[in-house]
Short mmCIF file of C-alpha atoms in Angstrom, two decimals:
data_model
loop_
_atom_site.label_atom_id
_atom_site.label_comp_id
_atom_site.label_asym_id
_atom_site.label_seq_id
_atom_site.Cartn_x
_atom_site.Cartn_y
_atom_site.Cartn_z
CA MET A 1 101.10 2.88 123.68
CA ARG A 2 102.05 5.42 126.25
CA GLN A 3 105.51 5.10 127.69
CA ALA A 4 105.53 3.80 131.25
CA GLY A 5 106.29 6.86 133.29
CA VAL A 6 106.75 7.35 136.96
CA TYR A 7 103.04 7.92 137.48
CA SER A 8 102.25 4.41 136.23
CA GLY A 9 102.51 3.48 139.88
CA ILE A 10 99.16 5.10 140.44
CA ALA A 11 97.12 2.19 139.13
CA SER A 12 99.22 -0.59 140.60
CA GLY A 13 100.00 1.13 143.86
CA GLY A 14 97.27 -0.65 145.75
CA ILE A 15 98.30 -4.09 144.56
CA SER A 16 102.05 -4.14 144.78
CA GLY A 17 102.41 -1.31 147.24
CA ARG A 18 104.60 0.43 144.72
CA THR A 19 104.03 4.08 145.12
CA GLY A 20 105.86 5.76 142.30
CA PRO A 21 107.07 9.16 143.35
CA HIS A 22 104.73 9.45 146.33
CA SER A 23 105.33 8.02 149.80
CA LEU A 24 101.88 6.52 150.06
CA PRO A 25 100.03 4.34 147.55
CA LEU A 26 97.42 6.39 145.72
CA ALA A 27 95.07 3.51 144.95
CA ARG A 28 94.88 2.67 148.64
CA ILE A 29 94.14 6.30 149.52
CA LYS A 30 91.34 6.29 146.98
CA LYS A 31 89.92 3.13 148.50
CA ILE A 32 89.87 4.61 151.96
CA MET A 33 88.28 7.79 150.67
CA LYS A 34 85.48 5.81 149.01
CA ASN A 35 84.90 4.04 152.28
CA SER A 36 84.38 7.31 154.17
CA ASN A 37 80.85 7.60 153.03
CA ASP A 38 78.56 5.50 150.90
CA ASP A 39 77.86 8.48 148.71
CA VAL A 40 81.44 9.44 147.85
CA LYS A 41 81.02 8.79 144.18
CA MET A 42 83.76 10.41 142.19
CA ILE A 43 87.20 11.49 143.21
CA SER A 44 89.39 13.69 141.07
CA GLY A 45 92.79 12.35 140.09
CA GLU A 46 94.52 14.98 142.15
CA ALA A 47 92.67 14.23 145.38
CA PRO A 48 94.75 11.18 146.37
CA ILE A 49 97.86 13.15 145.45
CA VAL A 50 96.90 15.85 147.94
CA PHE A 51 96.22 13.21 150.58
CA SER A 52 99.54 11.47 150.00
CA LYS A 53 101.24 14.65 151.14
CA ALA A 54 98.63 15.57 153.76
CA CYS A 55 98.96 12.16 155.41
CA GLU A 56 102.72 12.62 155.54
CA LEU A 57 102.26 15.92 157.32
CA PHE A 58 99.72 14.35 159.65
CA ILE A 59 101.95 11.40 160.52
CA GLU A 60 104.90 13.70 161.11
CA GLN A 61 102.88 15.96 163.39
CA LEU A 62 101.32 13.13 165.38
CA THR A 63 104.68 11.37 165.75
CA LYS A 64 106.45 14.52 166.87
CA ARG A 65 103.90 15.24 169.57
CA SER A 66 103.83 11.64 170.72
CA TRP A 67 107.60 11.52 170.92
CA ALA A 68 107.57 14.60 173.14
CA VAL A 69 105.46 12.62 175.60
CA ALA A 70 107.85 9.66 175.48
CA LEU A 71 110.81 11.98 176.02
CA GLN A 72 109.18 13.48 179.06
CA ALA A 73 108.82 9.99 180.48
CA LYS A 74 112.50 9.46 179.63
CA ARG A 75 111.80 6.61 177.29
CA ARG A 76 113.33 5.82 173.92
CA THR A 77 110.45 3.69 172.74
CA LEU A 78 107.40 5.37 171.31
CA ARG A 79 104.35 3.65 172.76
CA LYS A 80 100.67 3.61 172.08
CA ASP A 81 99.90 5.52 175.26
CA ASP A 82 102.24 8.29 174.11
CA ILE A 83 100.11 8.63 171.02
CA ALA A 84 96.96 8.55 173.13
CA SER A 85 98.32 11.30 175.36
CA ALA A 86 99.25 13.43 172.38
CA ILE A 87 95.76 12.99 170.94
CA ILE A 88 94.12 13.92 174.23
CA ALA A 89 96.36 16.96 174.63
CA THR A 90 95.78 18.33 171.11
CA ASP A 91 92.44 19.86 170.16
CA LEU A 92 93.18 19.30 166.49
CA PHE A 93 93.19 15.54 167.12
CA ASP A 94 89.80 15.43 168.85
CA PHE A 95 88.43 13.37 165.97
CA LEU A 96 90.80 10.59 167.06
CA LEU A 97 89.63 10.42 170.67
CA ASN A 98 87.33 7.49 170.08
CA LEU A 99 90.25 5.48 168.69
CA VAL A 100 92.21 5.70 171.91
CA SER A 101 89.61 5.97 174.64
CA ASP A 102 89.92 2.27 175.43
CA SER A 103 93.70 2.29 175.43
CA THR A 104 96.16 1.69 178.24
CA GLY A 105 96.33 5.03 180.07
CA HIS A 106 93.03 5.07 181.89
CA GLU A 107 92.92 1.35 182.50
CA ASP A 108 96.28 1.21 184.18
CA ASP A 109 95.35 4.05 186.49
CA CYS A 110 91.98 2.57 187.31
CA HIS A 111 93.39 -0.89 187.80
CA GLU A 112 95.95 0.36 190.26
CA ALA A 113 93.38 2.38 192.15
CA ILE A 114 91.10 -0.60 192.46
CA SER A 115 93.65 -3.20 193.50
CA LYS A 116 95.08 -1.04 196.31
CA MET B 1 72.79 0.57 185.36
CA LYS B 2 74.08 -0.57 188.72
CA PRO B 3 77.77 -1.42 189.00
CA PRO B 4 78.37 -5.16 189.47
CA LYS B 5 79.23 -6.00 193.04
CA ASN B 6 80.78 -9.37 192.51
CA ASN B 7 84.43 -8.84 191.69
CA LYS B 8 86.96 -6.07 191.23
CA TYR B 9 87.60 -6.93 187.60
CA GLN B 10 84.00 -6.46 186.63
CA LEU B 11 83.87 -3.24 188.59
CA PHE B 12 86.94 -2.04 186.74
CA LEU B 13 85.38 -2.84 183.37
CA TYR B 14 82.22 -1.04 184.40
CA LEU B 15 84.23 2.04 185.27
CA ILE B 16 86.01 1.96 181.93
CA SER B 17 82.71 1.69 180.08
CA ALA B 18 81.31 4.55 182.09
CA LEU B 19 84.35 6.70 181.36
CA THR B 20 84.25 6.02 177.65
CA GLY B 21 80.48 6.36 177.49
CA ALA B 22 80.12 2.89 176.03
CA HIS B 23 76.80 1.28 176.82
CA GLY B 24 76.20 -2.28 177.90
CA ALA B 25 78.93 -2.69 180.48
CA GLY B 26 77.59 -6.13 181.03
CA ASN B 27 77.86 -7.33 177.48
CA SER B 28 80.16 -10.23 176.85
CA SER B 29 82.50 -8.50 174.45
CA ASN B 30 83.69 -6.20 177.22
CA ILE B 31 84.07 -8.85 179.85
CA ASN B 32 85.88 -11.35 177.64
CA ARG B 33 88.28 -8.81 176.18
CA GLU B 34 91.74 -9.51 177.49
CA GLN B 35 93.56 -6.57 176.06
CA PRO B 36 92.47 -3.19 174.80
CA ILE B 37 91.51 -3.25 171.15
CA LEU B 38 91.16 -0.31 168.86
CA LEU B 39 87.59 0.49 168.01
CA HIS B 40 86.52 0.40 164.37
CA ASP B 41 88.81 -2.39 163.20
CA ARG B 42 88.80 -2.44 159.43
CA PRO B 43 89.82 -4.92 156.73
CA HIS B 44 93.50 -4.54 156.06
CA ASP B 45 93.09 -2.76 152.72
CA GLN B 46 91.45 0.10 154.57
CA TYR B 47 94.77 1.10 156.05
CA MET B 48 97.90 2.63 154.60
CA PRO B 49 100.72 0.07 154.49
CA ALA B 50 102.63 -0.09 157.75
CA ALA B 51 106.05 0.08 156.07
CA ASN B 52 105.23 3.41 154.44
CA ILE B 53 103.87 4.82 157.68
CA ILE B 54 106.86 3.70 159.70
CA ARG B 55 109.22 5.27 157.19
CA ILE B 56 107.46 8.60 157.55
CA MET B 57 107.38 8.32 161.34
CA ARG B 58 111.11 7.71 161.47
CA ARG B 59 111.79 10.97 159.66
CA GLY B 60 110.72 12.90 162.73
CA LEU B 61 112.44 10.67 165.27
CA PRO B 62 116.06 10.46 166.36
CA PRO B 63 117.92 7.43 164.97
CA HIS B 64 118.01 5.60 168.31
CA ALA B 65 114.24 5.82 168.84
CA LYS B 66 112.20 2.63 168.83
CA ILE B 67 108.55 2.31 167.92
CA ALA B 68 106.33 -0.21 169.68
CA ASP B 69 104.21 -2.38 167.38
CA GLU B 70 101.04 -1.16 169.03
CA ALA B 71 102.10 2.39 168.31
CA LYS B 72 102.51 1.58 164.62
CA ASP B 73 99.02 0.07 164.55
CA THR B 74 97.59 3.10 166.28
CA VAL B 75 99.10 5.52 163.79
CA GLN B 76 97.81 3.35 160.96
CA HIS B 77 94.29 3.61 162.36
CA CYS B 78 94.71 7.35 162.88
CA VAL B 79 95.73 7.93 159.27
CA SER B 80 92.64 6.17 157.95
CA GLU B 81 90.50 8.11 160.36
CA PHE B 82 92.13 11.33 159.15
CA ILE B 83 91.34 10.48 155.53
CA ASN B 84 87.74 9.68 156.42
CA PHE B 85 87.36 12.84 158.49
CA ILE B 86 88.58 15.18 155.77
CA THR B 87 86.85 13.33 152.95
CA SER B 88 83.47 13.42 154.70
CA GLU B 89 83.67 17.17 155.17
CA ALA B 90 84.79 17.68 151.57
CA ASN B 91 82.07 15.37 150.32
CA ASP B 92 79.39 17.27 152.26
CA ARG B 93 80.50 20.45 150.59
CA CYS B 94 80.24 18.81 147.17
CA HIS B 95 76.71 17.73 147.96
CA ARG B 96 75.69 21.18 149.08
CA GLU B 97 77.08 22.61 145.87
CA GLN B 98 75.58 19.76 143.85
CA ARG B 99 78.88 18.55 142.50
CA LYS B 100 79.66 14.89 142.00
CA THR B 101 83.43 14.91 142.16
CA VAL B 102 85.53 15.53 145.24
CA THR B 103 88.43 17.68 144.08
CA ALA B 104 91.80 18.65 145.50
CA GLU B 105 90.37 22.07 146.30
CA ASP B 106 87.55 20.50 148.27
CA LEU B 107 90.08 18.63 150.37
CA LEU B 108 92.12 21.74 151.01
CA TRP B 109 88.99 23.64 151.95
CA ALA B 110 87.94 20.85 154.33
CA MET B 111 91.34 20.75 155.99
CA ALA B 112 91.34 24.49 156.56
CA ARG B 113 87.85 24.26 157.99
CA LEU B 114 88.71 21.40 160.34
CA GLY B 115 91.74 23.09 161.86
CA PHE B 116 94.54 21.90 159.59
CA GLU B 117 95.35 25.36 158.26
CA ASP B 118 99.07 24.76 158.69
CA TYR B 119 98.89 22.09 156.01
CA ILE B 120 97.43 24.37 153.36
CA GLU B 121 100.59 26.16 152.29
CA PRO B 122 102.85 23.11 151.85
CA LEU B 123 99.99 21.24 150.16
CA THR B 124 99.30 24.06 147.74
CA LEU B 125 102.97 24.21 146.83
CA PHE B 126 103.00 20.45 146.36
CA LEU B 127 99.90 20.51 144.22
CA ASN B 128 101.17 23.34 142.02
CA ARG B 129 104.45 21.52 141.43
CA TYR B 130 102.52 18.37 140.54
CA ARG B 131 100.34 20.26 138.09
CA GLU B 132 103.26 21.93 136.40
CA MET B 133 105.01 18.58 136.16
CA GLU B 134 101.96 16.99 134.60
CA SER B 135 101.40 19.71 132.03
CA GLY B 136 105.07 19.65 131.06
CA ARG B 137 105.02 15.88 130.78
CA THR B 138 101.94 15.62 128.61
CA SER B 139 103.22 18.27 126.22
CA MET B 140 106.35 16.14 125.69
CA HIS B 141 104.24 13.05 125.00
CA GLY B 142 106.52 11.13 127.35
CA GLU B 143 109.24 10.65 124.70
CA PRO B 144 112.25 12.82 125.33
CA PHE B 145 114.11 11.46 122.31
CA VAL B 146 111.47 12.61 119.92
CA LYS B 147 112.10 16.09 118.70
CA CYS B 148 109.37 18.23 120.05
CA THR B 149 108.87 21.67 121.32
CA VAL B 150 108.88 22.04 125.01
CA ASP B 151 107.28 25.24 126.04
CA LEU B 152 108.05 26.15 129.59
CA GLY B 153 105.78 29.11 129.32
CA LEU B 154 102.79 26.89 130.00
CA PRO B 155 100.07 28.50 132.02
CA PRO B 156 99.93 26.93 135.42
CA GLY B 157 96.92 24.79 136.34
CA PRO B 158 93.89 26.40 137.90
CA THR B 159 94.05 26.90 141.60
CA ASN B 160 92.21 28.98 144.09
CA TYR B 161 95.16 29.36 146.34
CA GLY B 162 97.36 31.57 144.26
CA LEU B 163 100.80 30.04 144.69
CA GLN B 164 102.18 29.64 141.20
CA ALA B 165 105.94 29.86 141.36
CA TRP B 166 108.09 27.10 139.98
CA PRO B 167 110.53 26.43 142.79
CA ALA B 168 113.88 27.94 142.02
CA GLY B 169 117.04 26.14 142.97
CA GLN B 170 116.91 22.93 144.91
CA ALA B 171 113.40 21.67 145.29
CA HIS B 172 112.91 19.43 148.29
CA GLY B 173 110.52 16.54 148.68
CA VAL B 174 109.60 13.99 146.12
CA PHE B 175 109.71 16.19 143.09
CA ASP B 176 113.44 16.51 142.62
CA ALA B 177 113.37 13.54 140.30
CA HIS B 178 110.46 14.84 138.29
CA GLY B 179 111.79 18.30 137.81
CA ALA B 180 115.08 16.90 136.59
CA MET B 181 113.37 14.41 134.29
CA MET B 182 111.45 17.12 132.60
CA MET B 183 114.47 19.32 132.25
CA ASN B 184 116.54 16.40 131.11
CA GLY B 185 114.02 15.65 128.41
CA MET B 186 114.65 19.09 127.08
CA ASN B 187 118.36 18.50 127.03
CA ASN B 188 117.88 15.32 125.07
CA TYR B 189 116.08 17.34 122.48
CA TYR B 190 119.06 19.57 122.12
CA ARG B 191 121.40 16.62 122.11
CA ASP B 192 119.51 15.08 119.21
CA ASN B 193 119.76 18.32 117.38
CA HIS B 194 123.47 18.60 117.78
CA GLY B 195 124.26 14.98 117.07
CA GLY B 196 125.14 13.74 120.54
CA GLY B 197 127.09 16.19 122.57
CA SER B 198 128.26 15.74 126.12
CA SER B 199 126.56 13.00 128.01
CA SER B 200 125.32 14.91 130.97
CA SER B 201 123.70 18.24 131.18
CA GLY B 202 124.25 20.88 133.78
CA GLN B 203 120.92 20.08 135.36
CA ALA B 204 121.55 16.37 135.58
CA ALA B 205 124.94 16.99 137.11
CA ALA B 206 123.26 19.00 139.82
CA LEU B 207 121.59 15.83 141.04
CA PRO B 208 124.29 13.26 141.68
CA GLY B 209 123.22 9.66 141.40
CA PHE B 210 120.13 10.57 139.47
CA ASP B 211 119.36 8.36 136.51
CA PRO B 212 117.58 10.31 133.80
CA TYR B 213 116.42 7.16 132.05
CA VAL B 214 114.79 5.54 135.06
CA GLN B 215 111.34 6.15 133.65
CA PHE B 216 112.15 3.85 130.77
CA LYS B 217 113.78 1.16 132.87
CA ARG B 218 110.90 0.91 135.28
CA SER B 219 108.59 -1.97 134.35
CA LEU B 220 104.90 -2.11 135.07
#
C-alpha cells in the first residue's frame, strides 16, 4: 500500500477541508470546475493544482484593489461595496459585474436621491 | 414598462431594475427583497471554504484591517465565478480540438486569452515545481528509508511554456516543504548506507522547524 504522502489530501480535501500542501482544497476546485458546464467531462490531475494557485493570485489581486478603495474612503474595514467598486473599475473583472450590480453602491445613491 | 406611480420605494426598485437591466420590475421577488442578495446563489459546496479565502485575503492586508462578512461572501462568489469563467473558455478550446480532458495547459491558455496574462509566469513556475516534485517522488516510491537510486537528472515534465529551472536557493510558496522532503529522502539513503550518521542534513538545517518525517505522521 502506498505510503500516505502529503498529496493524500487531494482526495479528502473536499470532505475535511484538509488541503495538503495547497491553500485551497483540490476536490472542491474540481467540483466547481465540473459545474461550469454540463459538458466538462474530464479534468487532468494538474488542473485543480493550477487553479489552487490561480485562485490565490486572483484573491490577492481583488483584495488589494478593493483595499485601495477602502483606504481612499479612510476606512479600516473592507466592505462589499469596496469590492464592487474595484470590480467596476477594473476591465479584467468585467465577468464579475453581474455579481455586484445589485449591491449597495447604486442603491444608496438612488435611495438618497429619491428621498430628498 | 411604465414606472409605478404609487410609492417611492417601488419607484426606487424600478430604477434599480432598469439600471441592472433586470426584467420584470414588478415581480414579487424584487419587491419583497429586503436587502441586496448576490445573484447566482449556489449550494455551499460550490464555493471555496471561507476560512481559506480569508487567510489568503489577509496576506495582502495590513494587520489592523477588518473584513466585513458581506465582503467575505462576495469574494467567495467571485472565486467560483473566476473558476467557471476560465474553465468554460478552456473547455470550449478542448471541444474545438476534439479533446476530452481539460488540462493545465488549457487553463493557462484560457487565462492568457481572458486577460490574466500576469498570472501565467508564476503559474508556470508553480506547475513546473509541482511536476518536478511529483517525478522525484514517484521515483523514490515514497519510502526514503529504502535504499534506492534517486536520479535528479530527471527530464522535466512536458510544458509548452518553457520554464524548466529548479529554483535555486530559498524557494518561496508552498513548496519549501516538498523540496526539502525530497532532498531529505536522499539524505536518508546516504544515512542508511553509512550506518546512521549525524541526525540532520545540511538541507534540513536550512529549514528550521521543518519535520522531515511529517509525511509519515500525517494520517488519512
